[in-house]
Amino acid sequence: MEERFVANNAQPTKDIFTTRWQAPSNIALVKYWGKTVPQLPKNASLSFTLSNAVTQTQVEFIPLDKPTQKVSFSIVFEGEEKPSFRPKLEAFFANILPYQPFLAHYQLKIISQNTFPHSSGIASSASSMAALAACLVDLETQLAKLSEEERMNKISFLARLGSGSACRSTQGAMMAWGTHPAISNSTDLLAVPVNDIHPVFTDFCDAILLIDKGQKQVSSTLGHKLMHQHPYAEQRFAQANEHLAALLPVLQQGDLDAFIFIVEKEALHLHAMMMTSDPYFILMQPNTLSVIDQIWAFRKDTGIPVCFTLDAGANVHVLYPNNVAAEVNRFIEAELLEFCQNRQCVHDKVGSGIKKY
Ligand code: PMV
């Protein structure tokens, strides 16, 4: 239990409180894969906060006559009640109730939607948990008068307890999560903004190619667990921390060649962990590899600094500086969309974190 995050001084009132927050997805450059209870990462990770792929969440807090043992809530997603979302939310609320005991005094009506296509294969747990955490901490801020820094830290802290990578979706343009010697205020408990970055990275583009929109064969929950007995786990955790240390000066200097080298290596190493776990699995599809081949050929032919990264799935994130967006978008249209399901691609870029909407 982290005592400093317990909202002991937040006294519930008898007023209805309604709030609306949106939070973006994020894409990790240095990947988090492997954790311990309660959702503490085995290595530090670093991500771009995105802009267009967001979850918008409204929470109405209705005061109850008597406090409940568990947080009482209803959930409507994109206009429909979603019983299938309840187990994950119940687990989240059970984790955070000790940190927000005032929640026992309210019925929560949660209404949520994503701005990106439903079931697109874009992970929505990061954006949805960050948006919900922002709503919960908004009430706490009213009840306990949190400072801006306390508010942002608490949002990231609670989001982490919902979905690890969600803690990196709260502020722009880059966030780091996990204790790392090169980032002085870093911690396993929440993500912190990384501010010292070259302007080329503050409006970097991410075109998300939707290669396979199907259900993932392996959930990230199981994937993290498989790192427990993984023969290469310790080397991988050490290597991710080394990649992060190497990336920080690259981000400051705007060194795109070094950026590409580290980012692509990270993506492939994440998938190498999946392919070498027990049981083993492959989340890439043949089209994932075709896209990677095309990106490498285009970069070689044109010298344009475009690269890829991957999440725990088949989709490819195509990363490039804004000043080459026109050429890269023509390339995506001409050479890459044919590898996507229904030629679908979500154009996103680096953003600035949670906002009221
Ligand atoms: O936050 P989770 O438990 O869904 O794990 C996310 C893991 C990756 O997306 C593969 C990597 C990362 O750091 O975001």
Coordinates of C-alpha atoms and ligand atoms in Angstrom, one line a residue:
M1 CA 0.0 0.0 0.0
E2 CA 1.4 3.4 -1.0
E3 CA 0.2 5.6 1.9
R4 CA 0.9 8.9 0.1
F5 CA -1.7 8.1 -2.5
V6 CA -4.5 7.4 0.0
A7 CA -7.2 10.1 -0.2
N8 CA -7.9 10.2 3.5
N9 CA -8.8 13.8 3.5
A10 CA -11.4 13.6 0.7
Q11 CA -14.8 13.9 2.4
P12 CA -17.8 12.8 0.2
T13 CA -20.6 15.4 -0.1
K14 CA -24.3 15.0 -0.9
D15 CA -24.0 16.7 -4.3
I16 CA -24.1 15.0 -7.7
F17 CA -20.9 15.6 -9.6
T18 CA -20.5 15.0 -13.3
T19 CA -17.2 15.2 -15.2
R20 CA -15.9 14.4 -18.7
W21 CA -12.3 13.6 -19.7
Q22 CA -10.7 12.3 -22.8
A23 CA -7.4 10.4 -22.8
P24 CA -5.3 9.3 -25.8
S25 CA -3.7 6.0 -26.6
N26 CA 0.2 5.9 -26.5
I27 CA 2.8 4.0 -28.4
A28 CA 5.8 2.6 -26.6
L29 CA 9.2 3.2 -28.1
V30 CA 10.9 1.2 -25.3
K31 CA 8.5 -1.6 -24.4
Y32 CA 7.1 -2.7 -21.1
W33 CA 6.7 -6.5 -21.2
G34 CA 6.8 -8.3 -17.8
K35 CA 5.5 -7.1 -14.4
T36 CA 5.1 -8.0 -10.8
V37 CA 2.0 -7.5 -8.5
P38 CA 0.5 -4.8 -8.2
Q39 CA 1.2 -3.9 -11.8
L40 CA 4.9 -2.9 -11.3
P41 CA 7.0 -3.0 -14.4
K42 CA 10.2 -5.2 -14.6
N43 CA 11.9 -2.5 -16.8
A44 CA 11.4 1.2 -17.5
S45 CA 9.5 2.1 -20.7
L46 CA 9.0 5.2 -22.7
S47 CA 6.2 6.2 -25.1
F48 CA 4.8 8.9 -27.4
T49 CA 1.5 10.2 -26.2
L50 CA -0.9 10.1 -29.2
S51 CA -3.5 12.6 -30.2
N52 CA -6.4 11.4 -32.3
A53 CA -7.0 7.8 -31.0
V54 CA -8.8 8.8 -27.7
T55 CA -11.3 7.5 -25.3
Q56 CA -13.9 10.0 -24.1
T57 CA -15.5 9.2 -20.7
Q58 CA -18.2 10.8 -18.7
V59 CA -18.8 9.8 -15.0
E60 CA -21.8 10.9 -13.0
F61 CA -21.2 10.4 -9.3
I62 CA -24.5 10.0 -7.5
P63 CA -24.3 10.2 -3.7
L64 CA -25.6 7.1 -1.8
D65 CA -27.4 7.0 1.5
K66 CA -25.1 4.3 2.9
P67 CA -21.6 3.4 1.7
T68 CA -21.1 0.2 -0.2
Q69 CA -18.4 -2.5 0.2
K70 CA -17.5 -2.5 -3.5
V71 CA -17.7 0.5 -5.9
S72 CA -21.2 0.5 -7.4
F73 CA -21.2 1.4 -11.1
S74 CA -23.0 1.1 -14.5
I75 CA -21.1 1.1 -17.8
V76 CA -22.4 2.2 -21.2
F77 CA -19.9 2.0 -24.1
E78 CA -20.8 3.5 -27.5
G79 CA -24.5 3.6 -26.6
E80 CA -24.8 0.1 -25.2
E81 CA -24.6 -1.5 -21.7
K82 CA -21.5 -3.7 -21.6
P83 CA -21.7 -6.5 -19.1
S84 CA -18.5 -7.9 -20.7
F85 CA -16.5 -4.8 -19.4
R86 CA -17.6 -5.4 -15.8
P87 CA -15.0 -7.9 -14.7
K88 CA -12.0 -5.7 -15.7
L89 CA -13.7 -2.6 -14.1
E90 CA -14.6 -4.5 -11.0
A91 CA -11.0 -5.6 -10.6
F92 CA -9.8 -2.0 -11.2
F93 CA -12.2 -0.5 -8.6
A94 CA -11.2 -3.2 -6.1
N95 CA -7.6 -2.1 -6.6
I96 CA -8.2 1.6 -6.3
L97 CA -10.9 1.7 -3.5
P98 CA -8.2 1.7 -0.8
Y99 CA -6.7 4.8 -2.5
Q100 CA -10.1 6.6 -3.0
P101 CA -12.3 5.4 -0.1
F102 CA -14.8 8.1 -0.8
L103 CA -15.9 6.1 -3.9
A104 CA -17.9 3.8 -1.6
H105 CA -20.3 6.7 -1.0
Y106 CA -21.3 7.1 -4.7
Q107 CA -23.1 5.2 -7.5
L108 CA -21.0 5.8 -10.7
K109 CA -22.7 6.1 -14.1
I110 CA -19.9 5.7 -16.7
I111 CA -20.6 6.5 -20.3
S112 CA -17.7 6.1 -22.7
Q113 CA -16.7 6.0 -26.4
N114 CA -13.6 5.7 -28.5
T115 CA -12.8 8.0 -31.5
F116 CA -11.0 5.2 -33.3
P117 CA -12.8 2.4 -35.1
H118 CA -14.2 -0.2 -32.7
S119 CA -12.4 -3.5 -32.6
S120 CA -9.7 -2.0 -34.8
G121 CA -7.0 -3.8 -32.9
I122 CA -5.8 -0.5 -31.4
A123 CA -5.4 -1.2 -27.7
S124 CA -8.0 0.9 -26.0
S125 CA -7.2 -0.2 -22.4
A126 CA -4.6 2.6 -22.1
S127 CA -6.8 5.4 -23.2
S128 CA -9.9 4.1 -21.4
M129 CA -8.2 3.6 -18.1
A130 CA -6.5 7.0 -18.3
A131 CA -9.8 8.7 -19.1
L132 CA -11.6 7.0 -16.3
A133 CA -8.8 7.8 -13.8
A134 CA -8.9 11.4 -14.9
C135 CA -12.7 11.5 -14.0
L136 CA -12.1 9.8 -10.6
V137 CA -9.3 12.2 -9.7
D138 CA -11.4 15.2 -10.8
L139 CA -13.8 14.4 -8.0
E140 CA -11.0 13.8 -5.6
T141 CA -9.5 17.2 -6.6
Q142 CA -12.9 18.9 -5.7
L143 CA -13.1 17.0 -2.4
A144 CA -9.5 17.3 -1.2
K145 CA -8.1 20.3 -3.1
L146 CA -5.2 18.5 -4.8
S147 CA -2.4 20.6 -6.3
E148 CA -1.9 20.3 -10.1
E149 CA 1.2 18.1 -9.6
E150 CA -0.7 15.9 -7.1
R151 CA -3.6 15.6 -9.5
M152 CA -1.5 14.5 -12.5
N153 CA 0.5 12.0 -10.4
K154 CA -2.6 10.5 -8.9
I155 CA -4.2 10.1 -12.4
S156 CA -1.2 8.2 -13.6
F157 CA -0.9 6.2 -10.4
L158 CA -4.6 5.0 -10.6
A159 CA -4.5 4.5 -14.4
R160 CA -1.5 2.1 -13.9
L161 CA -3.6 0.0 -11.5
G162 CA -6.1 -0.4 -14.4
S163 CA -3.7 -1.2 -17.2
G164 CA 0.1 -0.7 -16.8
S165 CA 0.7 1.2 -20.0
A166 CA -2.3 3.5 -19.3
C167 CA -0.2 5.4 -16.8
R168 CA 1.8 6.8 -19.8
S169 CA -1.3 8.3 -21.5
T170 CA -1.8 11.3 -19.3
Q171 CA 0.7 14.0 -20.4
G172 CA 2.4 15.0 -23.7
A173 CA 4.5 14.5 -25.7
M174 CA 6.6 11.6 -24.1
M175 CA 6.3 9.8 -20.8
A176 CA 8.5 7.4 -19.0
W177 CA 7.3 4.8 -16.6
G178 CA 9.6 2.7 -14.3
T179 CA 12.5 3.6 -12.1
H180 CA 15.5 4.4 -14.3
P181 CA 18.9 6.0 -13.2
A182 CA 18.9 8.4 -16.2
I183 CA 15.5 10.0 -15.3
S184 CA 15.8 11.6 -11.9
N185 CA 12.1 11.6 -10.9
S186 CA 11.2 8.2 -12.4
T187 CA 9.3 5.6 -10.4
D188 CA 7.6 2.3 -10.9
L189 CA 4.4 3.8 -9.4
L190 CA 3.5 6.2 -12.2
A191 CA 4.7 7.8 -15.4
V192 CA 6.5 11.1 -15.6
P193 CA 6.8 13.5 -18.6
V194 CA 10.1 13.5 -20.5
N195 CA 10.4 17.2 -21.5
D196 CA 13.9 17.6 -22.8
I197 CA 13.2 16.5 -26.4
H198 CA 14.1 17.9 -29.8
P199 CA 11.3 19.7 -31.6
V200 CA 11.4 17.1 -34.4
F201 CA 9.8 14.7 -32.0
T202 CA 7.1 17.0 -30.6
D203 CA 4.9 16.7 -33.7
F204 CA 6.1 13.2 -34.9
C205 CA 3.5 11.3 -36.9
D206 CA 2.2 7.7 -36.3
A207 CA 0.2 6.1 -39.0
I208 CA -1.4 3.0 -37.5
L209 CA -1.8 0.3 -40.2
L210 CA -4.7 -2.0 -39.3
I211 CA -3.3 -5.3 -40.5
D212 CA -5.5 -7.6 -38.5
K213 CA -8.5 -6.5 -36.6
G214 CA -9.3 -9.9 -35.2
Q215 CA -9.3 -10.9 -31.5
K216 CA -5.7 -11.2 -30.2
Q217 CA -4.7 -14.9 -29.7
V218 CA -2.8 -14.0 -26.6
S219 CA -3.8 -11.2 -24.2
S220 CA -1.2 -8.9 -22.8
T221 CA -2.1 -10.1 -19.3
L222 CA -0.9 -13.6 -20.3
G223 CA 2.0 -12.3 -22.3
H224 CA 3.3 -10.4 -19.2
K225 CA 2.9 -13.6 -17.1
L226 CA 5.0 -15.7 -19.6
M227 CA 7.9 -13.4 -18.8
H228 CA 8.1 -15.0 -15.3
Q229 CA 9.7 -18.3 -16.5
H230 CA 11.2 -16.9 -19.7
P231 CA 14.8 -18.0 -20.3
Y232 CA 15.8 -14.5 -21.7
A233 CA 13.7 -12.4 -19.3
E234 CA 16.6 -10.9 -17.2
Q235 CA 18.6 -10.0 -20.3
R236 CA 15.5 -8.4 -21.9
F237 CA 14.8 -6.3 -18.8
A238 CA 18.4 -5.1 -18.7
Q239 CA 18.4 -4.4 -22.4
A240 CA 15.2 -2.3 -22.3
N241 CA 16.8 -0.2 -19.6
E242 CA 19.9 0.2 -21.8
H243 CA 17.8 1.1 -24.8
L244 CA 16.1 3.8 -22.7
A245 CA 19.4 5.2 -21.6
A246 CA 20.6 5.3 -25.2
L247 CA 17.4 6.9 -26.5
L248 CA 17.3 9.9 -24.1
P249 CA 20.3 11.8 -25.7
V250 CA 19.0 10.8 -29.2
L251 CA 15.7 12.4 -28.3
Q252 CA 17.4 15.5 -27.1
Q253 CA 19.6 15.8 -30.2
G254 CA 17.0 14.8 -32.8
D255 CA 19.3 12.1 -34.1
L256 CA 16.8 10.3 -36.4
D257 CA 19.2 7.5 -37.5
A258 CA 19.9 6.5 -33.9
F259 CA 16.2 6.8 -33.1
I260 CA 15.2 4.5 -35.9
F261 CA 17.8 1.9 -34.9
I262 CA 16.7 1.7 -31.3
V263 CA 12.9 1.9 -31.9
E264 CA 12.9 -0.9 -34.5
K265 CA 15.2 -3.0 -32.4
E266 CA 12.8 -2.6 -29.5
A267 CA 9.8 -3.7 -31.5
L268 CA 11.5 -6.8 -32.8
H269 CA 12.8 -7.8 -29.4
L270 CA 9.3 -7.5 -27.9
H271 CA 8.1 -10.0 -30.5
A272 CA 11.2 -12.1 -30.0
M273 CA 10.1 -12.5 -26.4
M274 CA 6.7 -13.8 -27.6
M275 CA 8.3 -16.2 -30.0
T276 CA 10.6 -17.6 -27.4
S277 CA 8.2 -18.0 -24.4
D278 CA 6.7 -21.2 -23.2
P279 CA 4.1 -21.6 -24.8
Y280 CA 5.4 -19.7 -27.8
F281 CA 3.3 -17.5 -30.0
I282 CA 3.5 -15.2 -33.0
L283 CA 1.3 -12.1 -33.2
M284 CA 2.8 -10.8 -36.4
Q285 CA 1.0 -11.7 -39.6
P286 CA 2.5 -12.2 -43.1
N287 CA 1.3 -8.7 -44.0
T288 CA 3.1 -7.3 -40.9
L289 CA 6.4 -8.5 -42.4
S290 CA 5.5 -7.3 -45.9
V291 CA 4.9 -3.8 -44.5
I292 CA 8.3 -3.9 -42.7
D293 CA 10.0 -5.0 -45.9
Q294 CA 8.4 -2.1 -47.8
I295 CA 9.4 0.4 -45.1
W296 CA 13.0 -0.7 -45.2
A297 CA 13.1 -0.6 -49.0
F298 CA 11.5 2.9 -49.1
R299 CA 13.9 4.2 -46.5
K300 CA 16.9 2.8 -48.4
D301 CA 15.7 4.2 -51.7
T302 CA 14.7 7.7 -50.6
G303 CA 16.7 8.3 -47.4
I304 CA 13.5 9.5 -45.8
P305 CA 13.7 8.7 -42.0
V306 CA 10.6 6.6 -41.6
C307 CA 10.5 3.5 -39.3
F308 CA 8.1 1.1 -37.6
T309 CA 7.2 -0.1 -34.2
L310 CA 4.8 -2.8 -33.1
D311 CA 2.5 -3.3 -30.2
A312 CA 1.4 -6.7 -28.9
G313 CA -0.4 -7.4 -32.1
A314 CA -0.1 -7.5 -35.9
N315 CA -0.7 -3.8 -36.6
V316 CA 2.2 -1.7 -37.7
H317 CA 2.8 1.8 -36.4
V318 CA 4.7 3.8 -39.1
L319 CA 6.6 6.6 -37.4
Y320 CA 8.0 9.7 -39.3
P321 CA 8.8 13.4 -38.8
N322 CA 6.0 15.8 -39.7
N323 CA 8.2 17.5 -42.3
V324 CA 8.2 14.4 -44.5
A325 CA 4.5 13.6 -44.0
A326 CA 3.4 14.4 -47.6
E327 CA 6.0 11.9 -49.1
V328 CA 5.3 9.2 -46.5
N329 CA 1.6 9.5 -46.8
R330 CA 1.9 9.0 -50.6
F331 CA 4.0 6.0 -49.9
I332 CA 1.5 4.6 -47.4
E333 CA -1.3 5.1 -49.9
A334 CA 0.5 3.6 -52.8
E335 CA 2.5 0.7 -51.2
L336 CA 1.2 -0.1 -47.7
L337 CA -2.6 0.1 -47.6
E338 CA -2.9 -3.0 -49.7
F339 CA -1.6 -5.0 -46.7
C340 CA -4.3 -3.6 -44.3
Q341 CA -7.7 -5.0 -43.7
N342 CA -10.1 -3.0 -45.9
R343 CA -7.1 -0.6 -46.6
Q344 CA -7.6 0.8 -43.1
C345 CA -5.1 3.2 -41.4
V346 CA -5.5 5.6 -38.5
H347 CA -3.4 8.7 -38.9
D348 CA -2.2 10.0 -35.6
K349 CA 0.5 12.1 -34.2
V350 CA 2.2 13.1 -30.9
G351 CA -0.3 14.8 -28.6
S352 CA -0.6 16.4 -25.2
G353 CA -2.4 14.0 -22.9
I354 CA -5.7 14.1 -21.1
K355 CA -8.2 17.0 -21.6
K356 CA -11.7 17.9 -20.6
Y357 CA -14.1 17.6 -23.6
Ligands
PMV1 O1 -0.6 -2.2 -20.5 P1 -0.6 -3.6 -20.9 O2 -0.7 -4.5 -19.8 O3 -1.7 -3.7 -22.0 O4 0.7 -3.9 -21.7 C1 1.2 -3.2 -22.9 C2 2.4 -3.8 -23.4 C3 2.8 -3.2 -24.8 O5 1.8 -2.5 -25.4 C4 3.2 -4.4 -25.7 C5 4.1 -2.4 -24.6 C6 4.0 -1.1 -24.0 O6 4.9 -0.7 -23.3 O7 2.9 -0.4 -24.2

